[in-house]
Short mmCIF file of C-alpha atoms and ligand atoms in Angstrom, two decimals:
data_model
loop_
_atom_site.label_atom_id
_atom_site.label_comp_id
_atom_site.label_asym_id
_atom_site.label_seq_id
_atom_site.Cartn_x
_atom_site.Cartn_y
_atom_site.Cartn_z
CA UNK A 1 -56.36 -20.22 183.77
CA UNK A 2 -53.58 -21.15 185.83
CA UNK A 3 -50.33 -19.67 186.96
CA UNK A 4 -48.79 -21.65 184.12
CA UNK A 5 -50.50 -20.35 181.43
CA UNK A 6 -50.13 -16.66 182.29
CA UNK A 7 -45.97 -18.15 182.07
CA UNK A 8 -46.32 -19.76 178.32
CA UNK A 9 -48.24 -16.48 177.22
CA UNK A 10 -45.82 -14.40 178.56
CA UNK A 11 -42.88 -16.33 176.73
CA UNK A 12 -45.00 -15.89 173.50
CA UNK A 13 -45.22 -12.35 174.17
CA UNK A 14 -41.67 -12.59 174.22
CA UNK A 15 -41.17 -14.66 171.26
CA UNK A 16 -42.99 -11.77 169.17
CA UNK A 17 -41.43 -9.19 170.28
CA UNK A 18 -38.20 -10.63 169.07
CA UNK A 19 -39.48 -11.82 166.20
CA UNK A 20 -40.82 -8.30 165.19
CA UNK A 21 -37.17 -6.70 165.56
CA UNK A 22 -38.78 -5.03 168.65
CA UNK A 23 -37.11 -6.34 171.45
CA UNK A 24 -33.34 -6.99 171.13
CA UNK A 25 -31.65 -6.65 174.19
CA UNK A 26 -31.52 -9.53 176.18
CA UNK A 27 -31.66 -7.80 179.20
CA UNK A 28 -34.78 -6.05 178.53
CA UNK A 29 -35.71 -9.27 177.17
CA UNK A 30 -35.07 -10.69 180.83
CA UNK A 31 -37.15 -8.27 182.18
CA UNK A 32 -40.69 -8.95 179.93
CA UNK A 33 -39.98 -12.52 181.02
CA UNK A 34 -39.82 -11.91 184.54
CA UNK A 35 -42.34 -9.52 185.21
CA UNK A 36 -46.21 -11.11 185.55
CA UNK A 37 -47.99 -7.84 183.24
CA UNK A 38 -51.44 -9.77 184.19
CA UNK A 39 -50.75 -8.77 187.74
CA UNK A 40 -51.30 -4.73 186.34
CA UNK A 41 -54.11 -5.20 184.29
CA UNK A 42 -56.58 -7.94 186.11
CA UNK A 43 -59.61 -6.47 184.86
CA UNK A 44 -58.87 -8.16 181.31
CA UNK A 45 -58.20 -11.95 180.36
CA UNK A 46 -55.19 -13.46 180.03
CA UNK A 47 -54.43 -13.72 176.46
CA UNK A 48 -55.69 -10.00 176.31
CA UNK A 49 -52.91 -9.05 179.57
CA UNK A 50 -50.04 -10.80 176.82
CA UNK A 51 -51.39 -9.50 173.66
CA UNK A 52 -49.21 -6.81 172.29
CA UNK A 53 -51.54 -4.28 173.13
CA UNK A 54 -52.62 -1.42 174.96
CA UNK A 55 -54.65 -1.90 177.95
CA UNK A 56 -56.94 0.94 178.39
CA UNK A 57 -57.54 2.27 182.21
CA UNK A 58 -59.03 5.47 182.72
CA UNK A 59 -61.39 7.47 180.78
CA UNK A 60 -62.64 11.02 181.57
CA UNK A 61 -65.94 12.43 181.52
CA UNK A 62 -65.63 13.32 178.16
CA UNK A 63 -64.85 9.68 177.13
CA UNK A 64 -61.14 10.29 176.60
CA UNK A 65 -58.38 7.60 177.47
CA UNK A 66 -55.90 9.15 180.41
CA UNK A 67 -54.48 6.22 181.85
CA UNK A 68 -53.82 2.85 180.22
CA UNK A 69 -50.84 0.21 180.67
CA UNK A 70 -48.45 0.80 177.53
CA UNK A 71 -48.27 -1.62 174.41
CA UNK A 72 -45.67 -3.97 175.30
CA UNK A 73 -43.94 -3.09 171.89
CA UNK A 74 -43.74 0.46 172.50
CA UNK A 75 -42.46 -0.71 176.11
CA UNK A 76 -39.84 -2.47 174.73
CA UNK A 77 -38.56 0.04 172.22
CA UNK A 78 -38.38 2.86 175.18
CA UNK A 79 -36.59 0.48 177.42
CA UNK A 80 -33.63 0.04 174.97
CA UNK A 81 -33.81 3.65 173.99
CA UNK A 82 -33.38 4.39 178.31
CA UNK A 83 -30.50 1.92 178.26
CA UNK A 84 -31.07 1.50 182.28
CA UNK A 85 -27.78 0.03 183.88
CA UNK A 86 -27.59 -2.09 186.64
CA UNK A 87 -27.67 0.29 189.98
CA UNK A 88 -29.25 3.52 188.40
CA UNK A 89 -31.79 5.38 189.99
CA UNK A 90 -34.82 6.36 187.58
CA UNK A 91 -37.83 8.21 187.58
CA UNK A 92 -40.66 7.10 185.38
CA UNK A 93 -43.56 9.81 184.77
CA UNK A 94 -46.70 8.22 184.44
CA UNK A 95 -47.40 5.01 186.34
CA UNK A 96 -49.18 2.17 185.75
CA UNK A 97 -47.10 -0.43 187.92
CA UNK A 98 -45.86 -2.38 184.72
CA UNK A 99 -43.58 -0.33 183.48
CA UNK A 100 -41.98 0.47 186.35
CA UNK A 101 -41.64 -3.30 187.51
CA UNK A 102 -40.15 -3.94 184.23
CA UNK A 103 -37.62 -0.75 185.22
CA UNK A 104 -36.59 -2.23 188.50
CA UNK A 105 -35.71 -5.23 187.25
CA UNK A 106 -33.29 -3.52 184.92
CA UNK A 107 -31.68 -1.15 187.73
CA UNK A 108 -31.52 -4.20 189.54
CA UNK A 109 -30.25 -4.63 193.89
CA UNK A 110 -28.08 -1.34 193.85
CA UNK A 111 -30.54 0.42 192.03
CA UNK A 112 -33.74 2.47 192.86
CA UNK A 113 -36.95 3.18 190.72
CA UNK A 114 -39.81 6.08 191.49
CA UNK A 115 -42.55 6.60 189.74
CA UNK A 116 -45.00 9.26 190.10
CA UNK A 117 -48.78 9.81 188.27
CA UNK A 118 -50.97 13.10 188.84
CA UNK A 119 -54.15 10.75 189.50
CA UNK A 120 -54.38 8.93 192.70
CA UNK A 121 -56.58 6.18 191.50
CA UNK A 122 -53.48 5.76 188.87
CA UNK A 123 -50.84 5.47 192.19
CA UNK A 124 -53.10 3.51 194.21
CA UNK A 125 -53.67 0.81 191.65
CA UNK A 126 -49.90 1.14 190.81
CA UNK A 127 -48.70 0.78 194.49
CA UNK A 128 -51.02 -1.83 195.14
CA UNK A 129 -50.36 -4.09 191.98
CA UNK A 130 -46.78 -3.37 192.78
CA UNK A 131 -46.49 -5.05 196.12
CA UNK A 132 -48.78 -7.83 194.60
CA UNK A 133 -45.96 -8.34 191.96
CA UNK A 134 -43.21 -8.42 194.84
CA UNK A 135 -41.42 -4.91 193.69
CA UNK A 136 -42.68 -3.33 197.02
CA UNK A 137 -39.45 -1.35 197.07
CA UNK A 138 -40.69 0.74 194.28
CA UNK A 139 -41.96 3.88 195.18
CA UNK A 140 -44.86 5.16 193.96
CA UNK A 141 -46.06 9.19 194.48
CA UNK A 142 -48.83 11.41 193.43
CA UNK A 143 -47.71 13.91 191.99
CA UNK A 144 -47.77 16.24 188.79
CA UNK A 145 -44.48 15.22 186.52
CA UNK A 146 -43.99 18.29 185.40
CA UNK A 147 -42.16 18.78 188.35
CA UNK A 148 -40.12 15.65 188.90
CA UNK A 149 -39.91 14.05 192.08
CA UNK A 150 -36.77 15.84 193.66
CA UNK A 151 -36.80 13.94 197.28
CA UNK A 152 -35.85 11.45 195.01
CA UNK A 153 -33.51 13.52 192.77
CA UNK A 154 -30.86 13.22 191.18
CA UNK A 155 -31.71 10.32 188.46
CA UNK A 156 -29.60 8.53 185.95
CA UNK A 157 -32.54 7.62 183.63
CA UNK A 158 -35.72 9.78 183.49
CA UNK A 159 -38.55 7.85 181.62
CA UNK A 160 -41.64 9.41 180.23
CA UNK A 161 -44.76 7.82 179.72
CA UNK A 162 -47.18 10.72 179.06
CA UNK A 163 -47.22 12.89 175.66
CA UNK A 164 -45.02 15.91 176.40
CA UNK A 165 -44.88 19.33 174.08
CA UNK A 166 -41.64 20.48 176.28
CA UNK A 167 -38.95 19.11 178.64
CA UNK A 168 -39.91 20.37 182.17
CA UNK A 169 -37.30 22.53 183.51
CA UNK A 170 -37.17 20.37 186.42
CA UNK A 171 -36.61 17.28 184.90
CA UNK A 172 -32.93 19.23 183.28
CA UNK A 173 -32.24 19.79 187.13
CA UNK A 174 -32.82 16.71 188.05
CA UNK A 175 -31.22 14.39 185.68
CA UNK A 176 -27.42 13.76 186.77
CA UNK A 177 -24.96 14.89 184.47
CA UNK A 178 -24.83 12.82 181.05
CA UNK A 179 -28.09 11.52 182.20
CA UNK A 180 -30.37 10.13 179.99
CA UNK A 181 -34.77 11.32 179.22
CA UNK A 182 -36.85 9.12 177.46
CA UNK A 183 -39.72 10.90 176.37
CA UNK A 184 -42.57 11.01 173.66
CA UNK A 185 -42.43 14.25 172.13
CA UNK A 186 -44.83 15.75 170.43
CA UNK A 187 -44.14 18.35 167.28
CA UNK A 188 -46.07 19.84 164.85
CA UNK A 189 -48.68 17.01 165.16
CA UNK A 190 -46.27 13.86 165.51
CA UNK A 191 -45.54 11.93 168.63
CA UNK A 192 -41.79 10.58 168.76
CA UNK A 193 -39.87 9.10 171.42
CA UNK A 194 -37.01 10.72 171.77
CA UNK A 195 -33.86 9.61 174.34
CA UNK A 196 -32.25 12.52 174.75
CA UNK A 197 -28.57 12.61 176.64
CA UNK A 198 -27.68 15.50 179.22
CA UNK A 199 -24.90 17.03 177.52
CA UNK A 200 -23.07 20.23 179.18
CA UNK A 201 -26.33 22.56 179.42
CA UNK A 202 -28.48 20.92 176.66
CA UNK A 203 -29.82 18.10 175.46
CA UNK A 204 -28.80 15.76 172.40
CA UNK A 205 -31.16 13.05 171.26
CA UNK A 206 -29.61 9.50 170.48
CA UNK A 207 -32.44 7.85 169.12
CA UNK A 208 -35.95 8.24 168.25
CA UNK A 209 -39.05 5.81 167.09
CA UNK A 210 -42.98 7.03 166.64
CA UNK A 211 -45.09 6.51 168.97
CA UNK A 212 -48.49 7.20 170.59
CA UNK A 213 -49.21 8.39 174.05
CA UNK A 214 -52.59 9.68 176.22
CA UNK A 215 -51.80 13.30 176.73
CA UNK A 216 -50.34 15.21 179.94
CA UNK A 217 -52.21 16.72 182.23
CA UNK A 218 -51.33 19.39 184.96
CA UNK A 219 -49.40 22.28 184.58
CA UNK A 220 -47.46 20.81 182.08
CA UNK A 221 -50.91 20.31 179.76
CA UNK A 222 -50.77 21.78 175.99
CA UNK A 223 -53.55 22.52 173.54
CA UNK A 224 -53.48 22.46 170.01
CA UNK A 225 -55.21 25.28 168.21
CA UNK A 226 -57.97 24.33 166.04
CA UNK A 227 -59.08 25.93 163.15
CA UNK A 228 -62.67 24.99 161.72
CA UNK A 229 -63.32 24.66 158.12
CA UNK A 230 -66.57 23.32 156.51
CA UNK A 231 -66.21 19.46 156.82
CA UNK A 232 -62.98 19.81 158.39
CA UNK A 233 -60.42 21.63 160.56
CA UNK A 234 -56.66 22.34 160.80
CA UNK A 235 -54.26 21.92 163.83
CA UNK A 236 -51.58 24.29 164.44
CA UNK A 237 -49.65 24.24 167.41
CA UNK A 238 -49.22 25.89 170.29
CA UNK A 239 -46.53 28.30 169.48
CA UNK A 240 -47.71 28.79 166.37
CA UNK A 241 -50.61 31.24 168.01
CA UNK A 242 -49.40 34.03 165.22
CA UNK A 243 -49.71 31.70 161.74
CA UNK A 244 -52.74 33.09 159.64
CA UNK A 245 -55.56 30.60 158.05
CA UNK A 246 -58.28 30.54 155.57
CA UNK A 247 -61.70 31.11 156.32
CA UNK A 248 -64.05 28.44 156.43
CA UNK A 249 -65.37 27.77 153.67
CA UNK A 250 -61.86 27.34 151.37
CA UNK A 251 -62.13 24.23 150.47
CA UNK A 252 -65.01 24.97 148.40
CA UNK A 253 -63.05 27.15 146.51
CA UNK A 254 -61.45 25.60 143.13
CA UNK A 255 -58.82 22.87 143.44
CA UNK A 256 -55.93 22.76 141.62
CA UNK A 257 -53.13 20.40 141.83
CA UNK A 258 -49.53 20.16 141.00
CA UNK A 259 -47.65 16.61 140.71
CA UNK A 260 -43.98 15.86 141.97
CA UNK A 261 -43.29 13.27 139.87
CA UNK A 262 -41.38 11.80 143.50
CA UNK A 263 -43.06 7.88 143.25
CA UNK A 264 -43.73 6.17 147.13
CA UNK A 265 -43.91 2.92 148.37
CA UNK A 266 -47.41 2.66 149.11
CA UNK A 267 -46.64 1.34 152.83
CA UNK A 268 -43.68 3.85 152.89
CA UNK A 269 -44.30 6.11 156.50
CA UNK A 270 -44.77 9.36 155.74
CA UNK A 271 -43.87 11.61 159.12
CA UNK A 272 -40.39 11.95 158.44
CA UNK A 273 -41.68 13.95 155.18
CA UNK A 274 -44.55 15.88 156.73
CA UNK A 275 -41.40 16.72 159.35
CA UNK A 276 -39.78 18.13 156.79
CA UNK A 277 -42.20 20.30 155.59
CA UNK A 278 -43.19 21.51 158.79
CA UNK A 279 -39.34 22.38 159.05
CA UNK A 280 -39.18 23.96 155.85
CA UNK A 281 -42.68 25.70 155.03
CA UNK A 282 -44.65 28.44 156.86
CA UNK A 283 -47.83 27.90 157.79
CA UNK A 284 -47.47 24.28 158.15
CA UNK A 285 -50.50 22.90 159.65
CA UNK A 286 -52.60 19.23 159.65
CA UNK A 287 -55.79 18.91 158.19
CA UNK A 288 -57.97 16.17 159.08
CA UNK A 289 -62.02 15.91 157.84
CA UNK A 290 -64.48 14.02 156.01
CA UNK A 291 -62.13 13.53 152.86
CA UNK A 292 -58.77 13.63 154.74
CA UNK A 293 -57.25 12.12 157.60
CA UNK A 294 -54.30 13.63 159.19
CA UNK A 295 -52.44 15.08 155.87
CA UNK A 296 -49.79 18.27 156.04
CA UNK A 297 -50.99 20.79 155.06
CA UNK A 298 -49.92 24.66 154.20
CA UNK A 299 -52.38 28.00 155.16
CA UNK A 300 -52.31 31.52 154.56
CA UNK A 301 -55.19 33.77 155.14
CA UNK A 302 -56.63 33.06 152.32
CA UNK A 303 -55.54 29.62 150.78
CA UNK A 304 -54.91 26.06 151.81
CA UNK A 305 -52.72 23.57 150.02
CA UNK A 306 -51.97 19.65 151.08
CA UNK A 307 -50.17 16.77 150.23
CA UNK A 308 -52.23 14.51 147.88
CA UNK A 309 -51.33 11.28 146.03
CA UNK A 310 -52.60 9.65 142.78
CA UNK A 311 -51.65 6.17 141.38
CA UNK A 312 -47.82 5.68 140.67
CA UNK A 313 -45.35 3.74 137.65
CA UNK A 314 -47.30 0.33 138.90
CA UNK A 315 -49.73 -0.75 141.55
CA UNK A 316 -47.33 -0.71 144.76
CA UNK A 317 -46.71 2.75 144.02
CA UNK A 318 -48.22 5.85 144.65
CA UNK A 319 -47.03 9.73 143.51
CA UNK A 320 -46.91 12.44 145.76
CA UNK A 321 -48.17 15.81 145.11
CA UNK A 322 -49.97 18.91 146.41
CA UNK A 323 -53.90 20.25 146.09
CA UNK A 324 -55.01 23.42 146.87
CA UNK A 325 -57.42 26.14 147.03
CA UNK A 326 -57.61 29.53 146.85
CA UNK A 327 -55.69 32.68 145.13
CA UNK A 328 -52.78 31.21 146.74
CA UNK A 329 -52.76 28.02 145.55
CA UNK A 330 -49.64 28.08 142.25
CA UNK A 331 -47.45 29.65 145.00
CA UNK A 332 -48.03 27.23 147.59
CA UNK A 333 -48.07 24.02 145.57
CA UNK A 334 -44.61 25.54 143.84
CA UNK A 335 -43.65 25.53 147.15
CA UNK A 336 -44.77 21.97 148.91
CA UNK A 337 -43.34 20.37 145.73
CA UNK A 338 -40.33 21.46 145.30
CA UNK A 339 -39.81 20.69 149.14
CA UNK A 340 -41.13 16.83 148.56
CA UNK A 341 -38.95 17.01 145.61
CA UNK A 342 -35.99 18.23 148.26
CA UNK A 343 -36.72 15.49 150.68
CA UNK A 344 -36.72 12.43 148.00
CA UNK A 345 -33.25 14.02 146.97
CA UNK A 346 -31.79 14.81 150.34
CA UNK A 347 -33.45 13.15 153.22
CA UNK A 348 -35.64 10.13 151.94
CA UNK A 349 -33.07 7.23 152.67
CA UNK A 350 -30.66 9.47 154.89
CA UNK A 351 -30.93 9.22 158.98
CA UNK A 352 -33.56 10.75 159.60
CA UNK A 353 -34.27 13.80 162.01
CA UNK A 354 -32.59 14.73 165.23
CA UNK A 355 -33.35 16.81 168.05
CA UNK A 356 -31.36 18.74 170.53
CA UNK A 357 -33.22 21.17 173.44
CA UNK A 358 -32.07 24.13 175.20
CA UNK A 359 -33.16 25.93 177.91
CA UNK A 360 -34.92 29.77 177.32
CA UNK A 361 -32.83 32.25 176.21
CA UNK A 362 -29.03 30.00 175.15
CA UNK A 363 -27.72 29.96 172.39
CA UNK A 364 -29.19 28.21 169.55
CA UNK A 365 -27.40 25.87 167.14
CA UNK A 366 -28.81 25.93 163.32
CA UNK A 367 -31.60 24.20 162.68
CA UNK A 368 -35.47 24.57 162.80
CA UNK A 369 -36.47 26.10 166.16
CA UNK A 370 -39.67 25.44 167.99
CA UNK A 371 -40.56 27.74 171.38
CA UNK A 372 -41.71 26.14 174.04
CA UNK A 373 -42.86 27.48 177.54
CA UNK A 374 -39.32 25.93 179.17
CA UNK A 375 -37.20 25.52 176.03
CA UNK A 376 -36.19 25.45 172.72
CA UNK A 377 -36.44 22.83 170.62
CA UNK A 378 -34.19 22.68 167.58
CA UNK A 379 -34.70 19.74 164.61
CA UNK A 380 -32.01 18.89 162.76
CA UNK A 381 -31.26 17.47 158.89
CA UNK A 382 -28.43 16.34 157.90
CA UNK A 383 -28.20 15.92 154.06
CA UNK A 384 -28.14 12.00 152.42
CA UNK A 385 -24.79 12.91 150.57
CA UNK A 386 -23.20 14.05 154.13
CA UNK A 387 -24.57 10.94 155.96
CA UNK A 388 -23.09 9.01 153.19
CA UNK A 389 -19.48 10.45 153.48
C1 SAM B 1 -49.85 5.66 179.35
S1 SAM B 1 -50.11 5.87 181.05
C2 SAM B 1 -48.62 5.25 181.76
C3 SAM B 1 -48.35 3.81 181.49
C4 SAM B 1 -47.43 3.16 182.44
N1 SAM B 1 -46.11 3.76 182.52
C5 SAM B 1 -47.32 1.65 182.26
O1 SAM B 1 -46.67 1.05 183.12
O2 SAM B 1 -47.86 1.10 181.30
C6 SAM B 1 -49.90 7.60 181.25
C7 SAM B 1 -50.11 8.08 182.66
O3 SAM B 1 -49.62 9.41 182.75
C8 SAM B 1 -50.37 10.04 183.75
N2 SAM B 1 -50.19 11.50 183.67
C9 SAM B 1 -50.79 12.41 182.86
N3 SAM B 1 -50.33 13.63 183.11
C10 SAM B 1 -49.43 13.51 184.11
C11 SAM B 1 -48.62 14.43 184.83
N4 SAM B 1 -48.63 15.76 184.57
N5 SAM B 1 -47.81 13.96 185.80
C12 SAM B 1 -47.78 12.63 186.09
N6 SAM B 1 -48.52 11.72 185.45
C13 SAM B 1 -49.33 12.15 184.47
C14 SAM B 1 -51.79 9.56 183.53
O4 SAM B 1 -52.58 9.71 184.70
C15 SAM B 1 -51.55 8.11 183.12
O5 SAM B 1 -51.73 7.24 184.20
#
């Protein structure tokens, strides 16, 4: 393959981006033309380097991915979220080389770009793909993220490219006033970047898309709590050490099941729903097995219940409902219905969630609240018929 071709892929990479509705800036745009992403991943061909796809890096022992160079469409939808101006000085956590290329090109001259991994194998393939790319005046360090790079400090833009549960205290401290964070975010199961703006003390979020991340490591490192059942398991989260659960063998008890009469698209997403009911019910929980792959799910100590679906009003339709098991179960499908039932009325075609953080121990505004080891995070609603107004 010649220098050429790696060119005419990386236009058609371009091409589909746009044509997706995933890349619409033209400046960002700019920036996946200019930057050669075969240069950060020459272990792979090149129609594989300007596929829109992950490249995988790293694997631990156990066989799990920690290090791979981002999908170019998930790439592009956190660039425009960051909104990177001409001279602004960013940090990007998690390296890989391309991102950060594609981040100096968009700070351009006056501006500066750092980025910083917790593996050295990650930095010194980063630094030395870098140079090889001709953005030597990036700077590359090994460090753990969770505590920002403040020789460097402060920064306009702060980009994450690692799943994070919280927002490190000293990425707050570092960020300049009205900065901006991109970061992926994970709650109660779901991974969302979120760009969040520096306002006063806290932090506002601006946008948000799903996405998918490897995980952090470090001090910053979180664990979901499993729960085994026969065949299957549940996965609470971390702060939600207190929430009771079944034993194992529940499922085995007899199902019942309780219909909303709420129809769905059969292609229609369904996080901003299981969202909801993790906002809205206690002892909200996923449960993944042999039958089920990641569906919300409700526990107590002795009952389970779960969002199920039978055929809808025609074949592109599906109806949503509840199963469960255990003495439990009327109460908690009463309950997971008429909150599905709440969401078609109230949130199903409104905005969507939002998300504002504050620091330990401020005040909170209303909302759901999830504790974190740095912060709070709060996750907002706001009803269809207000959106509408
Ligand atoms: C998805 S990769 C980053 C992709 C990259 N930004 C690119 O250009 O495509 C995530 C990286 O985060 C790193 N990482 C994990 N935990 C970290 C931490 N606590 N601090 C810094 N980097 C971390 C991993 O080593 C991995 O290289």
């Amino acid at each position: 393959m010649t220098g050429a071709d790696a060119d005419t892929l990386r236009s058609a990479l371009v091409q589909h981006l746009v044509a997706a509705g995933t890349l619409s800036d033209e400046r960002v745009a700019a920036a996946f033309q200019a930057v050669p992403r075969h240069v950060f991943v020459p272990h792979v061909p090149l129609e594989v380097a300007y596929a829109d796809d992950v490249v995988p890096m790293k694997q631990n022992r156990a066989g799990v991915l920690t290090s791979s160079v981002s999908q170019p469409s998930i790439v592009a939808l956190m660039l425009q979220q960051a909104a990177v101006r001409p001279g602004d000085r960013v940090l990007e956590i998690g390296s890989g080389g391309y991102n950060a290329a594609l981040l100096r090109e968009l700070a351009g001259p006056d501006g500066a770009v750092t980025t910083v991994d917790i593996d050295a194998d990650v930095t010194d393939r980063a630094r030395t793909f870098l140079d090889k790319a001709g953005y030597a005046d990036v700077d590359v360090v090994r460090v753990d993220g969770e505590f920002g790079e403040p020789g460097r400090a402060p920064y306009d833009r702060i980009v994450v490219t690692v799943t994070a549960w919280d927002i490190a205290t000293a990425w707050w401290r570092q960020l300049r006033p009205e900065g901006r964070i991109v970061v992926p975010l994970r709650v109660r199961g779901q991974t969302r970047s979120v760009a969040f703006d520096l306002v006063g003390e806290h932090l506002e979020s601006r946008s948000t898309t799903m996405c998918g991340f490897v995980s952090m490591q470090g001090v910053g490192a979180h664990y979901e709590r499993l729960v085994p059942l026969d065949d299957a398991r549940l996965t609470f989260d971390e702060d939600q050490e207190g929430e009771p659960h079944p034993e194992k063998d529940v499922l085995e008890l007899h199902r019942e099941q309780l219909w909303s009469g709420v129809q769905l698209q059969r292609e229609e997403p369904l996080l901003d729903l299981y969202l909801w009911l993790a906002c809205t019910l206690p002892g909200y929980c996923i449960l993944n097995g042999a039958e089920w792959s990641w569906v919300a799910a409700v526990a107590t100590a002795d009952s389970v219940a779960y969002v199920s679906t039978r055929a809808g009003r025609d074949e592109s339709h599906v109806e949503l409902g509840c199963s469960a098991h255990g003495p439990d179960a009327g109460a908690l499908m009463e309950s997971v219905v008429d909150q599905v039932r709440t969401w078609d009325a109230k949130q199903r075609t409104g905005p969507g969630p939002t998300f504002q953080v504050h620091a330990a121990g401020a005040e909170l505004p209303a909302g759901f609240h999830i504790a974190r080891r740095h912060s709070y995070i709060t996750v907002q609603w706001e009803d269809r018929a207000e959106a509408d107004c």
